[in-house]
Coordinates of C-alpha atoms in Angstrom, one line a residue:
Chain G
M1 CA -1.9 -6.1 -37.6
A2 CA -4.2 -3.3 -36.2
P3 CA -2.4 -0.8 -34.6
A4 CA -2.1 -1.4 -30.9
S5 CA -5.2 1.2 -30.0
D6 CA -7.4 -0.3 -31.7
A7 CA -6.3 -4.3 -31.2
T8 CA -8.3 -6.2 -28.8
L9 CA -7.3 -8.6 -26.3
G10 CA -8.1 -11.5 -28.6
E11 CA -5.5 -10.5 -31.3
T12 CA -2.2 -9.6 -29.1
G13 CA -2.9 -12.2 -26.8
E14 CA -2.1 -12.4 -23.2
F15 CA 2.0 -11.9 -24.0
G16 CA 1.2 -9.1 -26.2
L17 CA -0.9 -7.1 -23.7
I18 CA 1.6 -8.1 -20.7
S19 CA 4.4 -6.6 -22.5
Q20 CA 2.9 -3.6 -22.7
L21 CA 1.5 -3.5 -19.2
V22 CA 5.0 -3.7 -17.8
D23 CA 6.3 -0.7 -19.4
I24 CA 3.4 1.5 -17.5
F25 CA 4.5 -0.1 -13.9
E26 CA 7.7 1.0 -12.9
G27 CA 8.8 -0.1 -9.7
D28 CA 10.7 1.4 -6.9
E29 CA 13.6 0.6 -4.6
H30 CA 12.0 -2.0 -2.7
V31 CA 11.0 -4.2 -5.9
L32 CA 13.9 -6.3 -6.7
V33 CA 11.7 -8.1 -9.6
G34 CA 8.8 -6.7 -10.9
P35 CA 6.1 -8.4 -13.4
G36 CA 7.8 -11.1 -16.0
D37 CA 8.8 -13.5 -13.8
D38 CA 7.1 -16.4 -11.8
A39 CA 6.7 -13.9 -9.0
A40 CA 7.8 -10.5 -7.8
V41 CA 10.5 -10.0 -5.4
L42 CA 10.2 -7.4 -2.9
R43 CA 12.9 -6.3 -0.2
I44 CA 10.8 -5.9 2.9
K45 CA 13.1 -5.1 5.8
H46 CA 15.9 -7.9 5.9
G47 CA 14.0 -10.7 3.8
H48 CA 13.0 -11.7 0.0
V49 CA 9.6 -11.4 -0.1
V50 CA 7.9 -13.1 -3.5
V51 CA 4.6 -12.4 -4.6
S52 CA 2.4 -13.7 -7.6
T53 CA -1.4 -14.1 -8.8
D54 CA -3.2 -16.1 -10.8
L55 CA -6.8 -16.4 -12.1
M56 CA -9.1 -19.5 -12.9
V57 CA -11.9 -19.1 -14.9
E58 CA -14.5 -22.1 -14.8
G59 CA -14.9 -23.5 -18.5
R60 CA -11.6 -22.6 -19.3
H61 CA -9.0 -23.5 -16.2
F62 CA -11.3 -26.2 -14.6
R63 CA -14.5 -27.5 -14.8
R64 CA -17.1 -28.6 -12.3
D65 CA -17.7 -32.2 -13.6
W66 CA -14.3 -32.9 -14.5
A67 CA -13.0 -32.0 -10.6
D68 CA -15.0 -32.0 -7.5
A69 CA -14.8 -29.0 -5.5
A70 CA -11.7 -29.9 -3.3
D71 CA -9.8 -31.1 -6.3
V72 CA -10.2 -27.3 -7.7
G73 CA -9.2 -26.0 -4.6
H74 CA -6.1 -28.3 -4.4
R75 CA -5.3 -27.5 -7.9
A76 CA -5.8 -23.6 -7.6
A77 CA -3.3 -23.6 -4.5
A78 CA -0.9 -26.0 -6.5
Q79 CA -0.9 -23.6 -9.2
N80 CA 0.0 -20.6 -7.1
L81 CA 2.3 -22.4 -4.4
S82 CA 4.1 -23.8 -7.3
D83 CA 5.2 -19.9 -8.7
I84 CA 7.2 -19.6 -5.6
N85 CA 8.6 -22.7 -5.9
A86 CA 9.9 -21.6 -9.3
M87 CA 11.8 -18.9 -7.7
G88 CA 13.4 -21.2 -5.2
G89 CA 11.2 -20.0 -2.5
T90 CA 8.3 -21.2 -0.3
G91 CA 4.7 -19.8 -0.2
R92 CA 3.8 -18.7 3.4
H93 CA 0.4 -16.6 2.8
L94 CA -2.3 -16.4 0.3
T95 CA -5.7 -14.3 -0.6
I96 CA -8.7 -15.8 -2.4
G97 CA -11.0 -13.8 -4.3
L98 CA -14.0 -15.6 -5.3
A99 CA -16.3 -14.2 -8.2
A100 CA -19.5 -16.5 -8.2
P101 CA -23.1 -16.9 -9.4
A102 CA -25.8 -16.8 -7.2
D103 CA -26.6 -20.1 -7.6
L104 CA -23.0 -21.7 -6.6
P105 CA -23.6 -24.1 -3.8
V106 CA -22.1 -23.1 -0.7
A107 CA -21.2 -26.8 -0.2
W108 CA -19.2 -26.2 -3.2
A109 CA -17.2 -23.0 -1.8
L110 CA -16.4 -24.8 1.5
D111 CA -15.2 -28.1 -0.3
F112 CA -13.2 -25.4 -2.8
A113 CA -11.6 -23.7 0.6
R114 CA -11.2 -26.9 2.3
G115 CA -8.7 -28.5 -0.8
F116 CA -7.2 -25.1 -0.9
S117 CA -6.2 -25.2 2.6
E118 CA -5.1 -29.1 2.4
E119 CA -3.0 -27.7 -0.2
C120 CA -1.4 -24.9 1.1
A121 CA -0.6 -27.2 4.5
L122 CA 2.0 -29.1 2.5
V123 CA 4.2 -26.3 2.8
G124 CA 3.0 -24.6 5.6
A125 CA 1.0 -21.8 4.2
T126 CA -1.9 -20.5 5.4
V127 CA -4.7 -18.2 3.6
V128 CA -5.0 -15.0 5.1
G129 CA -7.6 -12.9 3.5
G130 CA -10.2 -12.7 0.4
D131 CA -13.0 -11.4 -1.2
V132 CA -16.4 -13.0 -2.4
T133 CA -18.9 -11.4 -4.7
R134 CA -21.2 -11.9 -7.4
A135 CA -20.4 -12.4 -11.1
D136 CA -22.3 -14.6 -13.8
E137 CA -19.0 -16.8 -14.6
L138 CA -16.9 -18.8 -11.8
V139 CA -13.8 -17.1 -11.3
I140 CA -11.1 -17.6 -8.9
A141 CA -8.2 -15.1 -8.1
V142 CA -5.5 -16.1 -5.8
T143 CA -2.2 -14.3 -4.8
V144 CA 0.5 -16.1 -3.0
I145 CA 2.9 -14.2 -0.8
G146 CA 6.3 -16.4 -0.1
Q147 CA 9.9 -16.0 1.3
C148 CA 13.2 -17.1 0.0
T149 CA 15.7 -17.8 2.2
Q150 CA 18.6 -17.4 -0.6
A151 CA 18.7 -14.8 -4.0
P152 CA 15.5 -15.8 -5.9
V153 CA 16.5 -17.9 -9.0
L154 CA 15.0 -15.7 -12.4
R155 CA 14.4 -17.0 -15.6
S156 CA 16.8 -14.5 -17.2
G157 CA 20.1 -16.5 -16.2
A158 CA 20.5 -19.2 -18.4
R159 CA 23.9 -19.3 -20.2
P160 CA 25.2 -21.2 -23.1
G161 CA 26.4 -24.6 -22.2
D162 CA 23.9 -24.9 -19.0
V163 CA 22.4 -28.3 -19.1
L164 CA 18.4 -28.4 -19.0
A165 CA 17.2 -30.2 -16.4
L166 CA 13.2 -31.1 -15.1
T167 CA 12.0 -32.7 -11.6
G168 CA 8.5 -33.8 -11.3
R169 CA 5.8 -35.6 -13.2
Q170 CA 5.3 -33.8 -16.8
G171 CA 2.7 -35.2 -19.1
W172 CA 0.5 -36.7 -16.8
A173 CA -2.0 -34.1 -16.2
A174 CA -2.3 -32.9 -19.8
G175 CA -2.7 -36.9 -20.5
G176 CA -5.6 -36.9 -18.1
L177 CA -7.2 -33.6 -19.2
A178 CA -7.0 -35.3 -22.7
V179 CA -9.1 -38.7 -21.3
L180 CA -11.6 -36.4 -19.3
G181 CA -12.0 -34.5 -22.5
R182 CA -13.1 -37.5 -24.4
G183 CA -15.4 -38.2 -21.8
F184 CA -13.7 -40.9 -20.1
R185 CA -12.4 -41.7 -16.7
S186 CA -9.2 -43.6 -17.1
P187 CA -6.5 -44.0 -16.8
R188 CA -7.2 -43.0 -13.1
V189 CA -3.9 -42.2 -12.4
L190 CA -3.8 -39.7 -15.2
V191 CA -7.2 -38.2 -14.5
E192 CA -6.1 -37.9 -10.6
A193 CA -2.7 -36.3 -12.0
Y194 CA -4.9 -33.5 -13.5
R195 CA -7.2 -33.3 -10.5
R196 CA -4.5 -33.0 -7.6
P197 CA -1.3 -32.1 -9.3
E198 CA 1.8 -33.2 -7.0
P199 CA 4.1 -29.9 -7.5
P200 CA 7.5 -30.8 -6.4
Y201 CA 7.5 -28.1 -3.6
A202 CA 11.1 -29.1 -2.2
A203 CA 13.0 -29.1 -5.3
G204 CA 12.7 -25.5 -6.1
R205 CA 14.7 -24.5 -2.9
E206 CA 17.2 -27.5 -3.4
A207 CA 17.6 -26.0 -7.5
A208 CA 18.6 -22.9 -5.4
E209 CA 21.0 -23.9 -3.4
A210 CA 22.6 -26.0 -6.0
G211 CA 23.3 -23.1 -7.9
A212 CA 20.6 -23.5 -10.8
T213 CA 21.1 -20.4 -13.2
S214 CA 17.4 -20.0 -14.3
L215 CA 14.2 -21.6 -12.9
I216 CA 10.4 -21.8 -14.0
D217 CA 7.5 -24.4 -13.1
V218 CA 5.7 -25.8 -16.0
S219 CA 2.1 -24.6 -15.9
D220 CA 1.5 -23.9 -19.9
G221 CA 3.8 -26.6 -21.7
L222 CA 7.5 -27.8 -21.0
L223 CA 8.4 -26.5 -24.7
S224 CA 6.4 -23.2 -23.3
E225 CA 8.1 -22.6 -20.6
A226 CA 11.9 -23.3 -22.0
G227 CA 10.8 -20.6 -24.4
H228 CA 10.3 -18.2 -21.7
I229 CA 13.7 -19.0 -20.3
A230 CA 15.4 -18.9 -23.6
E231 CA 13.5 -15.3 -24.3
A232 CA 14.5 -14.0 -20.7
S233 CA 18.1 -15.1 -21.0
G234 CA 18.9 -14.6 -24.4
V235 CA 19.7 -18.2 -25.3
A236 CA 18.7 -21.0 -27.2
V237 CA 17.2 -23.8 -25.8
D238 CA 17.2 -27.5 -27.0
V239 CA 15.1 -30.6 -25.9
R240 CA 16.2 -33.8 -26.3
R241 CA 13.0 -36.5 -26.9
G242 CA 15.6 -39.1 -26.2
A243 CA 15.9 -37.9 -22.2
F244 CA 12.6 -38.6 -21.6
E245 CA 10.8 -42.2 -20.8
I246 CA 7.5 -42.3 -21.6
P247 CA 5.2 -43.7 -18.6
E248 CA 3.2 -46.6 -19.4
P249 CA -0.5 -45.2 -18.8
L250 CA 0.7 -42.1 -21.1
Q251 CA 1.6 -44.8 -23.6
A252 CA -1.9 -46.2 -23.5
V253 CA -3.7 -43.1 -23.6
G254 CA -1.5 -42.2 -26.6
A255 CA -2.4 -45.4 -28.0
A256 CA -6.3 -45.0 -27.5
L257 CA -6.5 -41.6 -28.6
G258 CA -4.1 -41.8 -31.1
A259 CA -2.0 -39.2 -30.0
D260 CA 1.8 -39.0 -30.0
P261 CA 2.4 -39.7 -25.8
M262 CA 5.6 -37.5 -26.3
Q263 CA 3.2 -34.4 -27.3
F264 CA 2.0 -34.7 -23.8
I265 CA 5.3 -34.6 -22.3
L266 CA 6.6 -31.5 -24.7
T267 CA 3.5 -29.6 -24.5
G268 CA 1.2 -30.5 -21.4
G269 CA 1.1 -28.4 -18.5
D270 CA -0.7 -28.4 -15.1
D271 CA 1.8 -30.9 -13.7
H272 CA 3.7 -27.9 -12.3
S273 CA 7.2 -29.6 -12.6
L274 CA 9.9 -27.6 -12.3
L275 CA 12.4 -26.7 -15.5
A276 CA 16.1 -25.3 -14.6
T277 CA 19.2 -24.8 -16.1
F278 CA 22.2 -25.6 -14.1
P279 CA 26.1 -24.8 -15.2
D280 CA 26.8 -28.6 -15.5
T281 CA 25.6 -32.0 -15.1
A282 CA 27.6 -32.5 -11.8
S283 CA 25.9 -29.8 -10.3
V284 CA 22.0 -31.1 -11.2
P285 CA 20.5 -32.2 -8.0
A286 CA 19.1 -36.0 -7.3
G287 CA 16.1 -36.2 -8.5
W288 CA 16.3 -34.3 -11.3
Q289 CA 16.7 -35.3 -14.8
V290 CA 18.7 -33.6 -17.7
V291 CA 16.3 -33.0 -20.5
G292 CA 18.3 -30.7 -22.8
E293 CA 21.0 -28.0 -23.0
V294 CA 21.3 -24.4 -23.5
L295 CA 23.0 -22.9 -26.5
E296 CA 23.9 -19.4 -28.1
G297 CA 21.3 -17.9 -29.9
E298 CA 17.4 -17.9 -29.2
G299 CA 14.3 -19.9 -29.5
V300 CA 13.5 -23.8 -28.5
T301 CA 14.3 -26.6 -30.2
V302 CA 13.6 -30.1 -30.0
D303 CA 16.5 -32.4 -30.9
G304 CA 17.8 -29.6 -33.2
A305 CA 14.8 -29.0 -35.1
A306 CA 11.9 -26.4 -35.5
Y307 CA 8.9 -28.1 -32.9
D308 CA 6.1 -28.3 -35.2
G309 CA 2.8 -27.5 -33.3
P310 CA 1.6 -25.8 -30.5
T311 CA 3.9 -25.6 -27.6
G312 CA 1.5 -25.0 -24.8
W313 CA -1.5 -23.4 -23.5
T314 CA -2.4 -20.2 -24.2
H315 CA -4.5 -17.6 -22.3
F316 CA -6.5 -16.2 -25.3
Chain R
M1 CA -33.6 -21.9 5.6
A2 CA -32.1 -24.9 3.5
P3 CA -28.9 -26.4 5.6
A4 CA -25.8 -25.4 4.6
S5 CA -25.0 -28.1 2.6
D6 CA -27.8 -27.7 0.3
A7 CA -27.7 -23.8 0.4
T8 CA -26.6 -21.6 -2.5
L9 CA -25.0 -18.4 -2.5
G10 CA -27.2 -16.3 -3.2
E11 CA -29.1 -17.6 -0.1
T12 CA -26.6 -17.3 2.3
G13 CA -24.9 -14.4 0.8
E14 CA -21.1 -13.0 0.9
F15 CA -21.1 -12.7 4.9
G16 CA -22.7 -16.1 5.7
L17 CA -20.1 -18.0 3.7
I18 CA -17.3 -15.8 4.7
S19 CA -17.9 -16.5 8.2
Q20 CA -18.0 -20.4 7.3
L21 CA -14.7 -20.3 5.3
V22 CA -13.1 -18.4 8.3
D23 CA -13.4 -21.1 10.5
I24 CA -11.5 -23.6 7.3
F25 CA -8.7 -21.0 7.2
E26 CA -6.2 -21.9 10.3
G27 CA -3.5 -19.3 10.8
D28 CA 0.0 -19.8 12.1
E29 CA 2.0 -17.7 14.6
H30 CA 3.2 -15.3 11.9
V31 CA -0.5 -14.1 11.2
L32 CA -1.5 -11.8 13.9
V33 CA -4.8 -10.9 12.2
G34 CA -6.3 -13.3 9.5
P35 CA -9.5 -12.8 7.6
G36 CA -12.3 -10.7 8.7
D37 CA -10.6 -7.2 8.7
D38 CA -9.9 -4.5 6.2
A39 CA -6.8 -6.3 5.7
A40 CA -4.5 -9.3 6.9
V41 CA -1.6 -8.7 8.9
L42 CA 1.3 -10.6 8.8
R43 CA 4.7 -10.4 10.8
I44 CA 7.4 -10.6 8.5
K45 CA 10.6 -10.3 10.3
H46 CA 10.8 -6.6 12.0
G47 CA 7.7 -5.0 10.2
H48 CA 3.7 -5.7 10.1
V49 CA 2.9 -6.4 6.7
V50 CA -0.9 -5.8 5.7
V51 CA -2.6 -7.8 3.3
S52 CA -6.0 -7.4 1.4
T53 CA -7.4 -8.4 -1.9
D54 CA -10.7 -7.2 -3.6
L55 CA -12.6 -8.2 -6.8
M56 CA -14.3 -5.9 -9.1
V57 CA -16.9 -7.4 -11.5
E58 CA -18.3 -5.3 -14.8
G59 CA -21.7 -4.5 -14.6
R60 CA -21.7 -5.1 -11.3
H61 CA -18.9 -2.7 -9.6
F62 CA -18.6 -0.6 -12.8
R63 CA -19.6 -0.2 -16.1
R64 CA -17.5 0.9 -19.3
D65 CA -20.0 3.2 -20.3
W66 CA -20.0 5.6 -16.8
A67 CA -16.7 5.6 -16.7
D68 CA -13.7 5.2 -18.7
A69 CA -10.5 2.7 -18.4
A70 CA -8.5 5.2 -16.5
D71 CA -11.6 6.3 -14.0
V72 CA -11.8 2.2 -13.6
G73 CA -8.0 1.9 -12.8
H74 CA -7.9 4.5 -10.4
R75 CA -11.3 3.1 -8.8
A76 CA -9.7 -0.2 -8.4
A77 CA -6.6 0.8 -6.8
A78 CA -8.3 3.2 -4.8
Q79 CA -10.6 0.7 -3.1
N80 CA -7.6 -1.6 -2.1
L81 CA -5.2 1.3 -1.0
S82 CA -8.0 2.2 0.7
D83 CA -8.3 -1.2 3.0
I84 CA -4.6 -0.8 4.0
N85 CA -5.4 3.3 4.9
A86 CA -8.2 1.4 7.3
M87 CA -5.3 -0.5 8.8
G88 CA -3.6 2.8 9.9
G89 CA -0.9 1.8 7.0
T90 CA 0.1 2.5 3.5
G91 CA -0.2 0.8 0.5
R92 CA 3.4 -0.3 -1.3
H93 CA 2.9 -3.3 -3.9
L94 CA 0.1 -4.6 -5.6
T95 CA -1.1 -7.0 -8.2
I96 CA -3.6 -7.0 -10.8
G97 CA -5.6 -10.2 -12.2
L98 CA -7.5 -9.1 -15.3
A99 CA -10.2 -11.6 -16.9
A100 CA -11.3 -10.3 -19.8
P101 CA -13.5 -11.1 -22.9
A102 CA -11.4 -11.7 -26.0
D103 CA -13.1 -8.5 -27.5
L104 CA -11.7 -6.1 -25.2
P105 CA -9.7 -3.3 -26.9
V106 CA -6.0 -3.2 -25.1
A107 CA -6.0 0.3 -25.3
W108 CA -8.9 -0.2 -22.9
A109 CA -6.4 -2.2 -21.1
L110 CA -3.6 -0.1 -21.2
D111 CA -6.0 3.1 -20.3
F112 CA -6.9 1.0 -17.2
A113 CA -3.5 0.2 -16.1
R114 CA -2.5 4.2 -16.5
G115 CA -5.2 5.3 -14.2
F116 CA -4.3 2.4 -11.6
S117 CA -0.5 3.2 -11.8
E118 CA -1.6 7.0 -11.1
E119 CA -3.4 6.2 -8.4
C120 CA -0.9 3.9 -6.5
A121 CA 1.5 7.0 -6.9
L122 CA -0.4 8.9 -4.9
V123 CA 0.7 6.7 -1.8
G124 CA 4.2 5.9 -3.4
A125 CA 2.8 2.1 -4.1
T126 CA 3.8 -0.1 -7.1
V127 CA 2.5 -2.5 -9.3
V128 CA 4.5 -5.9 -9.1
G129 CA 2.5 -8.5 -10.8
G130 CA -0.4 -9.8 -12.6
D131 CA -2.0 -12.2 -14.5
V132 CA -4.1 -12.0 -17.6
T133 CA -6.6 -14.5 -18.9
R134 CA -9.5 -14.8 -21.1
A135 CA -13.0 -14.7 -19.6
D136 CA -16.7 -13.9 -20.9
E137 CA -16.8 -11.2 -18.1
L138 CA -14.4 -8.6 -17.4
V139 CA -13.3 -9.5 -13.8
I140 CA -10.3 -7.2 -12.0
A141 CA -9.0 -9.3 -9.0
V142 CA -6.2 -6.8 -7.0
T143 CA -4.5 -7.9 -4.3
V144 CA -2.4 -4.9 -2.2
I145 CA 0.7 -5.1 0.2
G146 CA 1.0 -2.5 3.1
Q147 CA 3.1 -1.6 5.6
C148 CA 2.2 -0.3 8.9
T149 CA 4.7 1.8 10.9
Q150 CA 2.7 1.3 14.3
A151 CA 0.2 -1.3 15.4
P152 CA -2.7 -1.6 13.0
V153 CA -5.9 -0.2 14.3
L154 CA -8.5 -3.1 13.8
R155 CA -12.2 -3.0 13.8
S156 CA -12.7 -4.6 17.2
G157 CA -11.5 -2.0 19.3
A158 CA -14.5 0.4 19.8
R159 CA -15.9 0.6 23.9
P160 CA -18.8 2.0 24.9
G161 CA -18.5 6.0 25.6
D162 CA -15.9 6.2 22.3
V163 CA -17.0 8.9 19.9
L164 CA -17.7 7.9 16.2
A165 CA -15.7 10.2 13.7
L166 CA -15.5 10.3 10.0
T167 CA -13.0 11.9 7.6
G168 CA -13.6 12.3 3.4
R169 CA -16.3 13.0 1.5
Q170 CA -19.5 10.8 2.5
G171 CA -22.1 10.3 -0.2
W172 CA -20.8 11.8 -3.1
A173 CA -19.8 8.7 -4.9
A174 CA -23.4 7.2 -4.1
G175 CA -25.0 10.5 -5.5
G176 CA -23.0 10.2 -8.8
L177 CA -23.8 6.5 -9.0
A178 CA -27.8 7.5 -8.6
V179 CA -27.2 10.3 -11.5
L180 CA -25.6 8.1 -13.8
G181 CA -28.3 5.3 -13.1
R182 CA -30.8 7.6 -14.5
G183 CA -28.9 8.6 -17.5
F184 CA -27.6 11.8 -16.0
R185 CA -24.2 13.5 -16.1
S186 CA -24.5 16.1 -13.8
P187 CA -23.9 17.3 -11.1
R188 CA -20.3 16.8 -12.8
V189 CA -18.6 17.1 -9.2
L190 CA -20.7 13.7 -8.4
V191 CA -20.5 11.9 -11.4
E192 CA -16.2 12.5 -10.5
A193 CA -16.4 11.8 -7.1
Y194 CA -18.0 8.6 -8.1
R195 CA -15.7 8.0 -10.8
R196 CA -12.6 8.6 -9.4
P197 CA -12.7 8.6 -5.4
E198 CA -10.5 10.6 -3.1
P199 CA -9.8 8.4 0.0
P200 CA -8.0 10.5 2.5
Y201 CA -4.9 8.2 2.3
A202 CA -3.1 10.2 5.1
A203 CA -6.0 10.0 7.5
G204 CA -5.4 6.0 8.4
R205 CA -2.0 6.5 10.0
E206 CA -3.3 9.7 11.5
A207 CA -6.1 8.2 13.1
A208 CA -3.8 5.5 14.8
E209 CA -1.0 7.7 16.0
A210 CA -4.1 9.7 17.5
G211 CA -5.0 6.3 19.4
A212 CA -8.2 5.1 17.3
T213 CA -9.8 2.4 18.9
S214 CA -11.1 1.0 15.8
L215 CA -10.9 2.0 12.0
I216 CA -12.8 1.0 8.8
D217 CA -13.2 2.4 5.3
V218 CA -16.4 3.0 4.0
S219 CA -16.5 1.0 0.7
D220 CA -20.1 -0.4 1.6
G221 CA -22.3 2.5 3.4
L222 CA -21.6 4.0 6.2
L223 CA -24.5 2.3 8.3
S224 CA -22.8 -1.1 6.9
E225 CA -19.4 -0.4 8.2
A226 CA -20.7 1.1 11.4
G227 CA -22.2 -2.2 11.7
H228 CA -19.0 -4.1 11.2
I229 CA -17.4 -2.0 14.0
A230 CA -20.0 -2.6 16.8
E231 CA -20.2 -6.4 15.8
A232 CA -16.7 -6.9 15.3
S233 CA -16.1 -4.7 19.1
G234 CA -19.4 -6.1 20.6
V235 CA -20.7 -2.8 21.2
A236 CA -23.4 -0.4 19.9
V237 CA -23.0 2.4 17.5
D238 CA -25.3 5.3 17.3
V239 CA -25.1 7.9 14.1
R240 CA -26.8 11.4 14.3
R241 CA -28.4 12.6 11.4
G242 CA -27.6 16.2 12.7
A243 CA -23.9 15.9 12.7
F244 CA -23.8 15.8 8.9
E245 CA -24.0 19.1 6.5
I246 CA -25.5 18.5 3.3
P247 CA -23.3 19.2 0.4
E248 CA -25.3 21.5 -2.0
P249 CA -24.9 19.1 -4.8
L250 CA -26.4 16.3 -2.7
Q251 CA -29.2 18.3 -2.1
A252 CA -29.6 19.2 -5.8
V253 CA -29.8 15.6 -6.3
G254 CA -32.3 14.4 -4.0
A255 CA -34.2 17.3 -5.1
A256 CA -34.0 16.0 -8.6
L257 CA -34.7 12.1 -8.1
G258 CA -37.1 12.7 -5.1
A259 CA -34.7 11.3 -2.9
D260 CA -33.6 12.1 0.7
P261 CA -30.3 13.3 0.4
M262 CA -29.2 11.9 4.0
Q263 CA -29.5 8.4 2.4
F264 CA -26.9 8.9 0.1
I265 CA -24.8 9.8 3.4
L266 CA -25.8 7.3 5.2
T267 CA -25.8 4.6 3.0
G268 CA -23.5 5.1 0.4
G269 CA -20.2 3.8 -0.1
D270 CA -17.5 4.1 -2.9
D271 CA -15.9 7.3 -1.4
H272 CA -13.8 5.3 0.9
S273 CA -13.8 7.6 3.6
L274 CA -12.9 6.5 6.6
L275 CA -14.7 5.9 9.9
A276 CA -13.1 5.5 13.3
T277 CA -13.7 5.5 17.3
F278 CA -11.5 7.3 19.3
P279 CA -11.9 7.7 23.3
D280 CA -12.7 10.7 23.3
T281 CA -13.7 14.1 21.2
A282 CA -10.5 15.6 22.4
S283 CA -8.4 12.8 20.7
V284 CA -10.1 13.1 17.3
P285 CA -7.4 14.5 15.0
A286 CA -8.2 17.7 12.6
G287 CA -10.1 17.3 9.6
W288 CA -12.4 14.5 11.5
Q289 CA -15.8 14.9 12.2
V290 CA -17.6 13.8 15.1
V291 CA -20.9 11.8 13.6
G292 CA -21.8 9.5 16.5
E293 CA -21.0 8.0 19.4
V294 CA -20.5 4.0 20.9
L295 CA -22.9 2.4 23.5
E296 CA -23.3 -0.3 25.1
G297 CA -25.5 -3.3 23.5
E298 CA -25.4 -4.4 19.7
G299 CA -26.5 -2.9 16.1
V300 CA -26.1 0.0 14.6
T301 CA -29.2 2.9 15.0
V302 CA -29.9 6.3 13.4
D303 CA -30.6 9.0 16.3
G304 CA -31.4 6.3 18.7
A305 CA -33.7 4.3 16.4
A306 CA -33.6 1.6 13.9
Y307 CA -32.9 2.8 10.4
D308 CA -35.3 1.7 8.0
G309 CA -34.2 0.7 5.0
P310 CA -31.1 -1.0 3.4
T311 CA -27.9 0.3 5.4
G312 CA -25.7 -0.5 2.3
W313 CA -24.0 -2.4 -0.7
T314 CA -24.4 -6.4 -0.5
H315 CA -22.7 -8.2 -2.8
F316 CA -25.0 -11.1 -3.6

């Protein structure tokens, strides 16, 4: 590998850069949690304020021929609101930056905004600001500010002996994306799951109140996110295939595309399901499913063995 | 003009779109000021929290051959911190979204981050989060969260009879940009003014405490920003050429490029000077210069007459 000073982003990847960036940005006494978790946590007077930001790039995170403008709006909002959900909080206020080619139809931007706004309304959040500028590529930059009524749940609190649990649809959006990638439009339920994810917005706070020791949303892939918990907590995480029932549409897609449907569940993102660890099975709230356990060690295994293949989406 | 539903962004422009967008995004009782001013104002428990977001696109808002990475970092931070300054507040916490080509040197990103962080330190602000993803174009999306210790000063409070006043360098960055655009690197003081603006960070709060009736930062051009005050306040603004002393470097650049140096002052952005209205000359704080007046009517004039030419930067 080239020395860091000569390396390109394509070589170090997103996480290689981020680990160097966090060293540059020092916090202050109002920053309870800085970069590195789902959202930053700020102490502003008496409350915990959580902040997160995400980029979506056309052709990479969305395609205008695979989802209409309102769908893209729903997805963009959902992705950001989910980061606050993954802290045990609720999104309150959002800003949108829209860098767009001059030939982008205004109707697209307005439909995007309507979809975005509708998704925000699901949790009572509102758009409070934005910026619009010209670019060759369509890039959407969203920042969300949320509130936690209790201590935010970080990625770093998992302990050996904890159970790993999941809530929300998992693998559906990845199945929908695979279908779209082959030029199909069905099973419709999966395509719709990709176009309009349904994050379990109430579940983050429920997990926090139930004593979750760590919490993350599955944006990039279940095994990938489990790996973030393992790394931040200094533990190993084992995921059990047998814990998952493969939904019928994913079975159908697997058969049609010659793919293992379990792969959608283990490595799919975009559903914004929540993954958490709890001290024991008894503390897992209703609606959550135990899917593995926390062990001493490091890294992520599936049924006790290394997983062969990519564990999720990478941004470079 | 085509009906809105068929129009492109190139046809309506930034402001045409924004005016339609703000109708879509409804606020709630915690949003004291929504989109449309320099920053949104939120009531979070006891304080006024102000939020603003800005995009910078390579080739449009910066060029890597005209400014080094640290310079671009300083500019990106300054531009956003200035929006909070323009509310009478102080920037506290920022997020950065970086969409970048895979061949972007990591060293560039790190130097950018260092410059950004140094600029933030000038006001005691810190970076609390971010996102990095791949794109064909280099796009930088910054969101800043700030605090106002008094009521934020909006664009909409100017009244006929008020005086218009300015603080900070004005036209220097535009002069530097003109020089760079012709392939020159001097006068160095102007090129540096473009690369590292020096917004008058203390002046926003001072203006608020002195009773400013409206306040805005000059990002896109003095006449353009005066126009925003005029429109938001429902008044006319007249700017007096004679109020400005043309600094020697701008005279030199005007002579060298065959340009009227007053044009840099009237239509230049990027210095992030502050433009405000005050009830009378006596209330204008030290360090501010009276440059015009507020009248009944609408629009912006220069010495009582319409200004012939573009009044500032447009994003489409």
